Amino acid sequence: MHEDSPAAARTTAAPRTPARTTPALTESLTEPLSASLPEAPPPGPPAGHSAKTIERGSFCLARCSCGWSGPARRSRDRARTDATEHLAAP
Protein backbone atom coordinates (compact mmCIF):
# COMPACT_ATOMS: atom_id res chain seq x y z
CA MET A 1 0.00 0.00 0.00
CA HIS A 2 1.29 3.48 -0.85
CA GLU A 3 0.94 6.40 1.52
CA ASP A 4 1.81 10.00 0.77
CA SER A 5 3.56 12.00 3.40
CA PRO A 6 1.41 14.72 4.99
CA ALA A 7 3.75 17.45 3.74
CA ALA A 8 3.46 16.27 0.12
CA ALA A 9 -0.33 16.09 0.27
CA ARG A 10 -0.78 19.67 1.46
CA THR A 11 0.30 22.28 -1.00
CA THR A 12 -0.66 25.90 -1.27
CA ALA A 13 -1.06 27.81 -4.47
CA ALA A 14 1.62 30.30 -5.27
CA PRO A 15 0.54 33.92 -4.88
CA ARG A 16 -0.46 35.55 -8.12
CA THR A 17 1.76 38.30 -9.39
CA PRO A 18 0.17 41.40 -10.84
CA ALA A 19 0.19 41.70 -14.60
CA ARG A 20 3.02 43.81 -15.98
CA THR A 21 2.11 46.79 -18.07
CA THR A 22 4.36 48.19 -20.74
CA PRO A 23 5.24 51.86 -20.43
CA ALA A 24 3.87 54.21 -23.04
CA LEU A 25 6.15 55.03 -25.94
CA THR A 26 7.60 58.43 -25.07
CA GLU A 27 10.18 58.78 -27.81
CA SER A 28 9.19 59.90 -31.25
CA LEU A 29 10.63 57.98 -34.15
CA THR A 30 12.46 60.66 -36.09
CA GLU A 31 14.95 58.35 -37.78
CA PRO A 32 14.02 55.29 -39.84
CA LEU A 33 13.95 51.95 -38.07
CA SER A 34 16.60 50.52 -40.39
CA ALA A 35 19.13 53.04 -39.06
CA SER A 36 18.76 51.75 -35.50
CA LEU A 37 18.87 48.05 -36.39
CA PRO A 38 22.20 46.21 -36.22
CA GLU A 39 23.78 45.02 -39.43
CA ALA A 40 22.68 41.63 -40.70
CA PRO A 41 25.22 38.84 -40.24
CA PRO A 42 27.02 37.70 -43.38
CA PRO A 43 25.17 34.99 -45.27
CA GLY A 44 26.17 31.53 -44.19
CA PRO A 45 25.13 28.06 -45.26
CA PRO A 46 21.39 27.59 -45.74
CA ALA A 47 19.46 26.38 -42.72
CA GLY A 48 19.63 22.63 -42.31
CA HIS A 49 22.85 22.24 -44.31
CA SER A 50 26.08 20.97 -42.82
CA ALA A 51 28.50 19.36 -45.23
CA LYS A 52 31.37 17.08 -44.28
CA THR A 53 33.76 14.76 -46.03
CA ILE A 54 33.68 11.00 -45.70
CA GLU A 55 36.47 8.61 -46.63
CA ARG A 56 35.71 5.32 -48.35
CA GLY A 57 38.88 3.40 -48.96
CA SER A 58 41.14 5.53 -51.14
CA PHE A 59 38.26 7.82 -52.12
CA CYS A 60 36.77 10.83 -50.34
CA LEU A 61 33.33 12.31 -50.93
CA ALA A 62 31.35 15.22 -49.58
CA ARG A 63 27.99 14.65 -47.91
CA CYS A 64 25.40 17.12 -46.63
CA SER A 65 22.69 16.76 -44.01
CA CYS A 66 20.09 17.65 -46.70
CA GLY A 67 20.87 14.38 -48.51
CA TRP A 68 23.21 15.74 -51.19
CA SER A 69 26.31 13.71 -51.95
CA GLY A 70 29.21 14.75 -54.14
CA PRO A 71 31.17 12.47 -56.44
CA ALA A 72 33.88 10.23 -54.99
CA ARG A 73 37.30 11.79 -55.48
CA ARG A 74 40.85 10.74 -54.78
CA SER A 75 41.69 14.33 -53.86
CA ARG A 76 40.43 15.25 -50.38
CA ASP A 77 40.90 18.91 -51.23
CA ARG A 78 38.59 18.58 -54.24
CA ALA A 79 35.95 16.84 -52.07
CA ARG A 80 36.13 19.76 -49.60
CA THR A 81 35.73 22.17 -52.53
CA ASP A 82 32.63 20.23 -53.65
CA ALA A 83 31.16 20.67 -50.16
CA THR A 84 31.95 24.39 -50.11
CA GLU A 85 30.37 24.88 -53.55
CA HIS A 86 27.25 23.03 -52.42
CA LEU A 87 26.88 25.23 -49.35
CA ALA A 88 27.37 28.39 -51.43
CA ALA A 89 24.70 27.39 -53.99
CA PRO A 90 21.23 28.87 -53.40
PDB file of N, CA and C in Angstrom:
ATOM      1  N   MET A   1       0.833  -1.163   0.000  1.00  0.00           N
ATOM      2  CA  MET A   1       0.000   0.000   0.000  1.00  0.00           C
ATOM      3  C   MET A   1       0.896   1.250   0.000  1.00  0.00           C
ATOM      4  N   HIS A   2       0.489   2.261  -0.702  1.00  0.00           N
ATOM      5  CA  HIS A   2       1.285   3.484  -0.847  1.00  0.00           C
ATOM      6  C   HIS A   2       0.643   4.610  -0.054  1.00  0.00           C
ATOM      7  N   GLU A   3       1.447   5.276   0.742  1.00  0.00           N
ATOM      8  CA  GLU A   3       0.938   6.402   1.516  1.00  0.00           C
ATOM      9  C   GLU A   3       1.778   7.632   1.209  1.00  0.00           C
ATOM     10  N   ASP A   4       1.118   8.743   0.984  1.00  0.00           N
ATOM     11  CA  ASP A   4       1.811  10.004   0.770  1.00  0.00           C
ATOM     12  C   ASP A   4       2.122  10.642   2.111  1.00  0.00           C
ATOM     13  N   SER A   5       3.225  11.309   2.160  1.00  0.00           N
ATOM     14  CA  SER A   5       3.560  12.003   3.396  1.00  0.00           C
ATOM     15  C   SER A   5       2.635  13.200   3.559  1.00  0.00           C
ATOM     16  N   PRO A   6       2.329  13.596   4.785  1.00  0.00           N
ATOM     17  CA  PRO A   6       1.410  14.717   4.991  1.00  0.00           C
ATOM     18  C   PRO A   6       1.914  16.005   4.356  1.00  0.00           C
ATOM     19  N   ALA A   7       3.219  16.224   4.322  1.00  0.00           N
ATOM     20  CA  ALA A   7       3.755  17.453   3.736  1.00  0.00           C
ATOM     21  C   ALA A   7       3.546  17.479   2.230  1.00  0.00           C
ATOM     22  N   ALA A   8       3.625  16.315   1.566  1.00  0.00           N
ATOM     23  CA  ALA A   8       3.463  16.273   0.124  1.00  0.00           C
ATOM     24  C   ALA A   8       2.008  16.440  -0.272  1.00  0.00           C
ATOM     25  N   ALA A   9       1.082  16.025   0.595  1.00  0.00           N
ATOM     26  CA  ALA A   9      -0.329  16.093   0.266  1.00  0.00           C
ATOM     27  C   ALA A   9      -0.850  17.514   0.371  1.00  0.00           C
ATOM     28  N   ARG A  10      -0.295  18.312   1.272  1.00  0.00           N
ATOM     29  CA  ARG A  10      -0.782  19.672   1.462  1.00  0.00           C
ATOM     30  C   ARG A  10       0.119  20.645   0.702  1.00  0.00           C
ATOM     31  N   THR A  11      -0.447  21.259  -0.265  1.00  0.00           N
ATOM     32  CA  THR A  11       0.299  22.283  -0.996  1.00  0.00           C
ATOM     33  C   THR A  11      -0.553  23.529  -1.071  1.00  0.00           C
ATOM     34  N   THR A  12       0.079  24.640  -1.132  1.00  0.00           N
ATOM     35  CA  THR A  12      -0.655  25.896  -1.266  1.00  0.00           C
ATOM     36  C   THR A  12      -0.320  26.492  -2.617  1.00  0.00           C
ATOM     37  N   ALA A  13      -1.271  27.175  -3.169  1.00  0.00           N
ATOM     38  CA  ALA A  13      -1.063  27.806  -4.468  1.00  0.00           C
ATOM     39  C   ALA A  13      -0.115  28.985  -4.309  1.00  0.00           C
ATOM     40  N   ALA A  14       0.698  29.178  -5.292  1.00  0.00           N
ATOM     41  CA  ALA A  14       1.622  30.305  -5.265  1.00  0.00           C
ATOM     42  C   ALA A  14       0.840  31.597  -5.414  1.00  0.00           C
ATOM     43  N   PRO A  15       1.274  32.650  -4.745  1.00  0.00           N
ATOM     44  CA  PRO A  15       0.540  33.919  -4.879  1.00  0.00           C
ATOM     45  C   PRO A  15       0.641  34.437  -6.306  1.00  0.00           C
ATOM     46  N   ARG A  16      -0.420  35.021  -6.755  1.00  0.00           N
ATOM     47  CA  ARG A  16      -0.456  35.550  -8.119  1.00  0.00           C
ATOM     48  C   ARG A  16       0.288  36.872  -8.169  1.00  0.00           C
ATOM     49  N   THR A  17       1.045  37.042  -9.217  1.00  0.00           N
ATOM     50  CA  THR A  17       1.764  38.300  -9.391  1.00  0.00           C
ATOM     51  C   THR A  17       0.923  39.213 -10.266  1.00  0.00           C
ATOM     52  N   PRO A  18       0.965  40.496 -10.009  1.00  0.00           N
ATOM     53  CA  PRO A  18       0.167  41.401 -10.841  1.00  0.00           C
ATOM     54  C   PRO A  18       0.707  41.425 -12.272  1.00  0.00           C
ATOM     55  N   ALA A  19      -0.196  41.659 -13.193  1.00  0.00           N
ATOM     56  CA  ALA A  19       0.194  41.701 -14.602  1.00  0.00           C
ATOM     57  C   ALA A  19       1.087  42.910 -14.841  1.00  0.00           C
ATOM     58  N   ARG A  20       2.111  42.707 -15.659  1.00  0.00           N
ATOM     59  CA  ARG A  20       3.016  43.811 -15.978  1.00  0.00           C
ATOM     60  C   ARG A  20       2.424  44.636 -17.106  1.00  0.00           C
ATOM     61  N   THR A  21       2.575  45.907 -16.997  1.00  0.00           N
ATOM     62  CA  THR A  21       2.114  46.788 -18.068  1.00  0.00           C
ATOM     63  C   THR A  21       3.324  47.393 -18.737  1.00  0.00           C
ATOM     64  N   THR A  22       3.246  47.587 -20.022  1.00  0.00           N
ATOM     65  CA  THR A  22       4.364  48.191 -20.737  1.00  0.00           C
ATOM     66  C   THR A  22       4.230  49.701 -20.680  1.00  0.00           C
ATOM     67  N   PRO A  23       5.320  50.392 -20.472  1.00  0.00           N
ATOM     68  CA  PRO A  23       5.240  51.859 -20.428  1.00  0.00           C
ATOM     69  C   PRO A  23       4.893  52.420 -21.803  1.00  0.00           C
ATOM     70  N   ALA A  24       4.253  53.562 -21.785  1.00  0.00           N
ATOM     71  CA  ALA A  24       3.870  54.213 -23.037  1.00  0.00           C
ATOM     72  C   ALA A  24       5.114  54.642 -23.794  1.00  0.00           C
ATOM     73  N   LEU A  25       5.020  54.637 -25.102  1.00  0.00           N
ATOM     74  CA  LEU A  25       6.146  55.030 -25.942  1.00  0.00           C
ATOM     75  C   LEU A  25       6.310  56.530 -25.846  1.00  0.00           C
ATOM     76  N   THR A  26       7.406  56.999 -25.270  1.00  0.00           N
ATOM     77  CA  THR A  26       7.604  58.429 -25.066  1.00  0.00           C
ATOM     78  C   THR A  26       8.495  59.052 -26.119  1.00  0.00           C
ATOM     79  N   GLU A  27       9.276  58.232 -26.804  1.00  0.00           N
ATOM     80  CA  GLU A  27      10.177  58.776 -27.815  1.00  0.00           C
ATOM     81  C   GLU A  27       9.479  58.815 -29.165  1.00  0.00           C
ATOM     82  N   SER A  28       9.732  59.857 -29.897  1.00  0.00           N
ATOM     83  CA  SER A  28       9.190  59.902 -31.251  1.00  0.00           C
ATOM     84  C   SER A  28      10.214  59.290 -32.195  1.00  0.00           C
ATOM     85  N   LEU A  29       9.727  58.641 -33.192  1.00  0.00           N
ATOM     86  CA  LEU A  29      10.626  57.982 -34.148  1.00  0.00           C
ATOM     87  C   LEU A  29      10.951  58.976 -35.253  1.00  0.00           C
ATOM     88  N   THR A  30      12.067  59.681 -35.092  1.00  0.00           N
ATOM     89  CA  THR A  30      12.464  60.662 -36.093  1.00  0.00           C
ATOM     90  C   THR A  30      13.362  60.055 -37.155  1.00  0.00           C
ATOM     91  N   GLU A  31      14.090  59.003 -36.805  1.00  0.00           N
ATOM     92  CA  GLU A  31      14.951  58.353 -37.780  1.00  0.00           C
ATOM     93  C   GLU A  31      14.329  57.025 -38.202  1.00  0.00           C
ATOM     94  N   PRO A  32      14.611  56.559 -39.397  1.00  0.00           N
ATOM     95  CA  PRO A  32      14.018  55.295 -39.840  1.00  0.00           C
ATOM     96  C   PRO A  32      14.475  54.126 -38.974  1.00  0.00           C
ATOM     97  N   LEU A  33      13.631  53.112 -38.882  1.00  0.00           N
ATOM     98  CA  LEU A  33      13.953  51.949 -38.069  1.00  0.00           C
ATOM     99  C   LEU A  33      15.205  51.233 -38.553  1.00  0.00           C
ATOM    100  N   SER A  34      15.442  51.234 -39.855  1.00  0.00           N
ATOM    101  CA  SER A  34      16.599  50.522 -40.389  1.00  0.00           C
ATOM    102  C   SER A  34      17.907  51.127 -39.895  1.00  0.00           C
ATOM    103  N   ALA A  35      17.910  52.408 -39.541  1.00  0.00           N
ATOM    104  CA  ALA A  35      19.131  53.041 -39.057  1.00  0.00           C
ATOM    105  C   ALA A  35      19.477  52.567 -37.652  1.00  0.00           C
ATOM    106  N   SER A  36      18.481  52.173 -36.868  1.00  0.00           N
ATOM    107  CA  SER A  36      18.757  51.752 -35.499  1.00  0.00           C
ATOM    108  C   SER A  36      18.968  50.245 -35.373  1.00  0.00           C
ATOM    109  N   LEU A  37      18.695  49.494 -36.428  1.00  0.00           N
ATOM    110  CA  LEU A  37      18.873  48.052 -36.390  1.00  0.00           C
ATOM    111  C   LEU A  37      20.330  47.688 -36.622  1.00  0.00           C
ATOM    112  N   PRO A  38      20.822  46.635 -35.958  1.00  0.00           N
ATOM    113  CA  PRO A  38      22.205  46.213 -36.217  1.00  0.00           C
ATOM    114  C   PRO A  38      22.322  45.604 -37.606  1.00  0.00           C
ATOM    115  N   GLU A  39      23.549  45.576 -38.102  1.00  0.00           N
ATOM    116  CA  GLU A  39      23.778  45.019 -39.430  1.00  0.00           C
ATOM    117  C   GLU A  39      23.471  43.526 -39.439  1.00  0.00           C
ATOM    118  N   ALA A  40      22.985  43.059 -40.569  1.00  0.00           N
ATOM    119  CA  ALA A  40      22.680  41.634 -40.700  1.00  0.00           C
ATOM    120  C   ALA A  40      23.984  40.847 -40.754  1.00  0.00           C
ATOM    121  N   PRO A  41      23.995  39.644 -40.171  1.00  0.00           N
ATOM    122  CA  PRO A  41      25.220  38.839 -40.241  1.00  0.00           C
ATOM    123  C   PRO A  41      25.483  38.406 -41.673  1.00  0.00           C
ATOM    124  N   PRO A  42      26.726  38.122 -42.016  1.00  0.00           N
ATOM    125  CA  PRO A  42      27.023  37.699 -43.378  1.00  0.00           C
ATOM    126  C   PRO A  42      26.300  36.388 -43.689  1.00  0.00           C
ATOM    127  N   PRO A  43      25.895  36.208 -44.943  1.00  0.00           N
ATOM    128  CA  PRO A  43      25.170  34.985 -45.273  1.00  0.00           C
ATOM    129  C   PRO A  43      26.032  33.755 -45.060  1.00  0.00           C
ATOM    130  N   GLY A  44      25.462  32.772 -44.454  1.00  0.00           N
ATOM    131  CA  GLY A  44      26.171  31.529 -44.186  1.00  0.00           C
ATOM    132  C   GLY A  44      25.500  30.404 -44.956  1.00  0.00           C
ATOM    133  N   PRO A  45      25.775  29.181 -44.578  1.00  0.00           N
ATOM    134  CA  PRO A  45      25.132  28.060 -45.256  1.00  0.00           C
ATOM    135  C   PRO A  45      23.632  28.088 -45.001  1.00  0.00           C
ATOM    136  N   PRO A  46      22.833  27.616 -45.942  1.00  0.00           N
ATOM    137  CA  PRO A  46      21.392  27.588 -45.744  1.00  0.00           C
ATOM    138  C   PRO A  46      21.035  26.768 -44.509  1.00  0.00           C
ATOM    139  N   ALA A  47      19.897  27.092 -43.919  1.00  0.00           N
ATOM    140  CA  ALA A  47      19.461  26.381 -42.715  1.00  0.00           C
ATOM    141  C   ALA A  47      19.298  24.896 -43.019  1.00  0.00           C
ATOM    142  N   GLY A  48      19.761  24.066 -42.139  1.00  0.00           N
ATOM    143  CA  GLY A  48      19.631  22.632 -42.310  1.00  0.00           C
ATOM    144  C   GLY A  48      20.745  22.000 -43.119  1.00  0.00           C
ATOM    145  N   HIS A  49      21.747  22.777 -43.527  1.00  0.00           N
ATOM    146  CA  HIS A  49      22.852  22.240 -44.310  1.00  0.00           C
ATOM    147  C   HIS A  49      24.112  22.206 -43.459  1.00  0.00           C
ATOM    148  N   SER A  50      24.746  21.067 -43.415  1.00  0.00           N
ATOM    149  CA  SER A  50      26.076  20.967 -42.815  1.00  0.00           C
ATOM    150  C   SER A  50      26.813  19.870 -43.581  1.00  0.00           C
ATOM    151  N   ALA A  51      27.760  20.292 -44.379  1.00  0.00           N
ATOM    152  CA  ALA A  51      28.501  19.357 -45.233  1.00  0.00           C
ATOM    153  C   ALA A  51      29.761  18.886 -44.530  1.00  0.00           C
ATOM    154  N   LYS A  52      30.129  17.657 -44.799  1.00  0.00           N
ATOM    155  CA  LYS A  52      31.367  17.082 -44.277  1.00  0.00           C
ATOM    156  C   LYS A  52      31.916  16.117 -45.308  1.00  0.00           C
ATOM    157  N   THR A  53      33.161  15.725 -45.113  1.00  0.00           N
ATOM    158  CA  THR A  53      33.764  14.765 -46.033  1.00  0.00           C
ATOM    159  C   THR A  53      33.839  13.405 -45.369  1.00  0.00           C
ATOM    160  N   ILE A  54      33.653  12.374 -46.170  1.00  0.00           N
ATOM    161  CA  ILE A  54      33.678  10.997 -45.697  1.00  0.00           C
ATOM    162  C   ILE A  54      34.672  10.229 -46.541  1.00  0.00           C
ATOM    163  N   GLU A  55      35.497   9.418 -45.905  1.00  0.00           N
ATOM    164  CA  GLU A  55      36.474   8.611 -46.631  1.00  0.00           C
ATOM    165  C   GLU A  55      35.951   7.196 -46.804  1.00  0.00           C
ATOM    166  N   ARG A  56      36.077   6.697 -48.017  1.00  0.00           N
ATOM    167  CA  ARG A  56      35.711   5.321 -48.349  1.00  0.00           C
ATOM    168  C   ARG A  56      36.882   4.699 -49.087  1.00  0.00           C
ATOM    169  N   GLY A  57      37.687   3.987 -48.350  1.00  0.00           N
ATOM    170  CA  GLY A  57      38.880   3.401 -48.963  1.00  0.00           C
ATOM    171  C   GLY A  57      39.828   4.497 -49.380  1.00  0.00           C
ATOM    172  N   SER A  58      40.220   4.494 -50.651  1.00  0.00           N
ATOM    173  CA  SER A  58      41.140   5.530 -51.137  1.00  0.00           C
ATOM    174  C   SER A  58      40.380   6.731 -51.704  1.00  0.00           C
ATOM    175  N   PHE A  59      39.064   6.733 -51.592  1.00  0.00           N
ATOM    176  CA  PHE A  59      38.257   7.824 -52.120  1.00  0.00           C
ATOM    177  C   PHE A  59      37.679   8.662 -50.977  1.00  0.00           C
ATOM    178  N   CYS A  60      37.365   9.901 -51.289  1.00  0.00           N
ATOM    179  CA  CYS A  60      36.775  10.833 -50.340  1.00  0.00           C
ATOM    180  C   CYS A  60      35.583  11.488 -51.033  1.00  0.00           C
ATOM    181  N   LEU A  61      34.480  11.637 -50.329  1.00  0.00           N
ATOM    182  CA  LEU A  61      33.326  12.305 -50.930  1.00  0.00           C
ATOM    183  C   LEU A  61      32.702  13.242 -49.920  1.00  0.00           C
ATOM    184  N   ALA A  62      32.013  14.239 -50.431  1.00  0.00           N
ATOM    185  CA  ALA A  62      31.349  15.223 -49.584  1.00  0.00           C
ATOM    186  C   ALA A  62      29.891  14.818 -49.423  1.00  0.00           C
ATOM    187  N   ARG A  63      29.390  14.950 -48.208  1.00  0.00           N
ATOM    188  CA  ARG A  63      27.986  14.653 -47.910  1.00  0.00           C
ATOM    189  C   ARG A  63      27.400  15.815 -47.134  1.00  0.00           C
ATOM    190  N   CYS A  64      26.101  16.051 -47.327  1.00  0.00           N
ATOM    191  CA  CYS A  64      25.405  17.122 -46.627  1.00  0.00           C
ATOM    192  C   CYS A  64      24.228  16.537 -45.859  1.00  0.00           C
ATOM    193  N   SER A  65      23.809  17.228 -44.819  1.00  0.00           N
ATOM    194  CA  SER A  65      22.688  16.756 -44.012  1.00  0.00           C
ATOM    195  C   SER A  65      21.363  16.822 -44.782  1.00  0.00           C
ATOM    196  N   CYS A  66      21.324  17.562 -45.897  1.00  0.00           N
ATOM    197  CA  CYS A  66      20.094  17.647 -46.695  1.00  0.00           C
ATOM    198  C   CYS A  66      19.924  16.431 -47.602  1.00  0.00           C
ATOM    199  N   GLY A  67      20.948  15.571 -47.680  1.00  0.00           N
ATOM    200  CA  GLY A  67      20.866  14.379 -48.514  1.00  0.00           C
ATOM    201  C   GLY A  67      21.759  14.436 -49.742  1.00  0.00           C
ATOM    202  N   TRP A  68      22.326  15.590 -50.032  1.00  0.00           N
ATOM    203  CA  TRP A  68      23.215  15.740 -51.190  1.00  0.00           C
ATOM    204  C   TRP A  68      24.511  14.985 -50.949  1.00  0.00           C
ATOM    205  N   SER A  69      25.034  14.402 -52.016  1.00  0.00           N
ATOM    206  CA  SER A  69      26.312  13.709 -51.951  1.00  0.00           C
ATOM    207  C   SER A  69      27.108  14.042 -53.204  1.00  0.00           C
ATOM    208  N   GLY A  70      28.346  14.431 -53.009  1.00  0.00           N
ATOM    209  CA  GLY A  70      29.209  14.747 -54.139  1.00  0.00           C
ATOM    210  C   GLY A  70      29.849  13.494 -54.704  1.00  0.00           C
ATOM    211  N   PRO A  71      30.512  13.628 -55.841  1.00  0.00           N
ATOM    212  CA  PRO A  71      31.175  12.468 -56.440  1.00  0.00           C
ATOM    213  C   PRO A  71      32.382  12.029 -55.606  1.00  0.00           C
ATOM    214  N   ALA A  72      32.700  10.749 -55.688  1.00  0.00           N
ATOM    215  CA  ALA A  72      33.875  10.231 -54.988  1.00  0.00           C
ATOM    216  C   ALA A  72      35.128  10.722 -55.702  1.00  0.00           C
ATOM    217  N   ARG A  73      36.066  11.227 -54.912  1.00  0.00           N
ATOM    218  CA  ARG A  73      37.295  11.785 -55.476  1.00  0.00           C
ATOM    219  C   ARG A  73      38.494  11.221 -54.743  1.00  0.00           C
ATOM    220  N   ARG A  74      39.604  11.136 -55.439  1.00  0.00           N
ATOM    221  CA  ARG A  74      40.845  10.736 -54.775  1.00  0.00           C
ATOM    222  C   ARG A  74      41.447  11.922 -54.037  1.00  0.00           C
ATOM    223  N   SER A  75      41.155  13.128 -54.487  1.00  0.00           N
ATOM    224  CA  SER A  75      41.688  14.335 -53.857  1.00  0.00           C
ATOM    225  C   SER A  75      40.745  14.790 -52.737  1.00  0.00           C
ATOM    226  N   ARG A  76      41.248  14.778 -51.502  1.00  0.00           N
ATOM    227  CA  ARG A  76      40.433  15.247 -50.380  1.00  0.00           C
ATOM    228  C   ARG A  76      40.138  16.732 -50.515  1.00  0.00           C
ATOM    229  N   ASP A  77      41.097  17.476 -51.034  1.00  0.00           N
ATOM    230  CA  ASP A  77      40.904  18.908 -51.230  1.00  0.00           C
ATOM    231  C   ASP A  77      39.755  19.178 -52.195  1.00  0.00           C
ATOM    232  N   ARG A  78      39.676  18.393 -53.260  1.00  0.00           N
ATOM    233  CA  ARG A  78      38.591  18.577 -54.238  1.00  0.00           C
ATOM    234  C   ARG A  78      37.234  18.202 -53.618  1.00  0.00           C
ATOM    235  N   ALA A  79      37.191  17.201 -52.756  1.00  0.00           N
ATOM    236  CA  ALA A  79      35.948  16.838 -52.072  1.00  0.00           C
ATOM    237  C   ALA A  79      35.501  17.965 -51.136  1.00  0.00           C
ATOM    238  N   ARG A  80      36.475  18.612 -50.449  1.00  0.00           N
ATOM    239  CA  ARG A  80      36.130  19.757 -49.597  1.00  0.00           C
ATOM    240  C   ARG A  80      35.619  20.914 -50.438  1.00  0.00           C
ATOM    241  N   THR A  81      36.196  21.112 -51.626  1.00  0.00           N
ATOM    242  CA  THR A  81      35.730  22.169 -52.526  1.00  0.00           C
ATOM    243  C   THR A  81      34.306  21.882 -52.986  1.00  0.00           C
ATOM    244  N   ASP A  82      33.994  20.605 -53.273  1.00  0.00           N
ATOM    245  CA  ASP A  82      32.629  20.230 -53.646  1.00  0.00           C
ATOM    246  C   ASP A  82      31.655  20.603 -52.539  1.00  0.00           C
ATOM    247  N   ALA A  83      32.024  20.337 -51.290  1.00  0.00           N
ATOM    248  CA  ALA A  83      31.160  20.666 -50.161  1.00  0.00           C
ATOM    249  C   ALA A  83      30.959  22.174 -50.028  1.00  0.00           C
ATOM    250  N   THR A  84      32.039  22.929 -50.199  1.00  0.00           N
ATOM    251  CA  THR A  84      31.946  24.394 -50.115  1.00  0.00           C
ATOM    252  C   THR A  84      31.061  24.953 -51.215  1.00  0.00           C
ATOM    253  N   GLU A  85      31.214  24.425 -52.424  1.00  0.00           N
ATOM    254  CA  GLU A  85      30.371  24.881 -53.547  1.00  0.00           C
ATOM    255  C   GLU A  85      28.900  24.554 -53.305  1.00  0.00           C
ATOM    256  N   HIS A  86      28.627  23.395 -52.704  1.00  0.00           N
ATOM    257  CA  HIS A  86      27.246  23.030 -52.416  1.00  0.00           C
ATOM    258  C   HIS A  86      26.637  23.985 -51.397  1.00  0.00           C
ATOM    259  N   LEU A  87      27.403  24.335 -50.353  1.00  0.00           N
ATOM    260  CA  LEU A  87      26.881  25.229 -49.347  1.00  0.00           C
ATOM    261  C   LEU A  87      26.679  26.651 -49.880  1.00  0.00           C
ATOM    262  N   ALA A  88      27.485  27.045 -50.862  1.00  0.00           N
ATOM    263  CA  ALA A  88      27.368  28.388 -51.432  1.00  0.00           C
ATOM    264  C   ALA A  88      26.225  28.497 -52.437  1.00  0.00           C
ATOM    265  N   ALA A  89      25.781  27.376 -52.992  1.00  0.00           N
ATOM    266  CA  ALA A  89      24.705  27.386 -53.986  1.00  0.00           C
ATOM    267  C   ALA A  89      23.378  27.729 -53.312  1.00  0.00           C
ATOM    268  N   PRO A  90      22.530  28.496 -53.999  1.00  0.00           N
ATOM    269  CA  PRO A  90      21.226  28.874 -53.397  1.00  0.00           C
ATOM    270  C   PRO A  90      20.267  27.752 -53.251  1.00  0.00           C
TER     271      PRO A  90
END
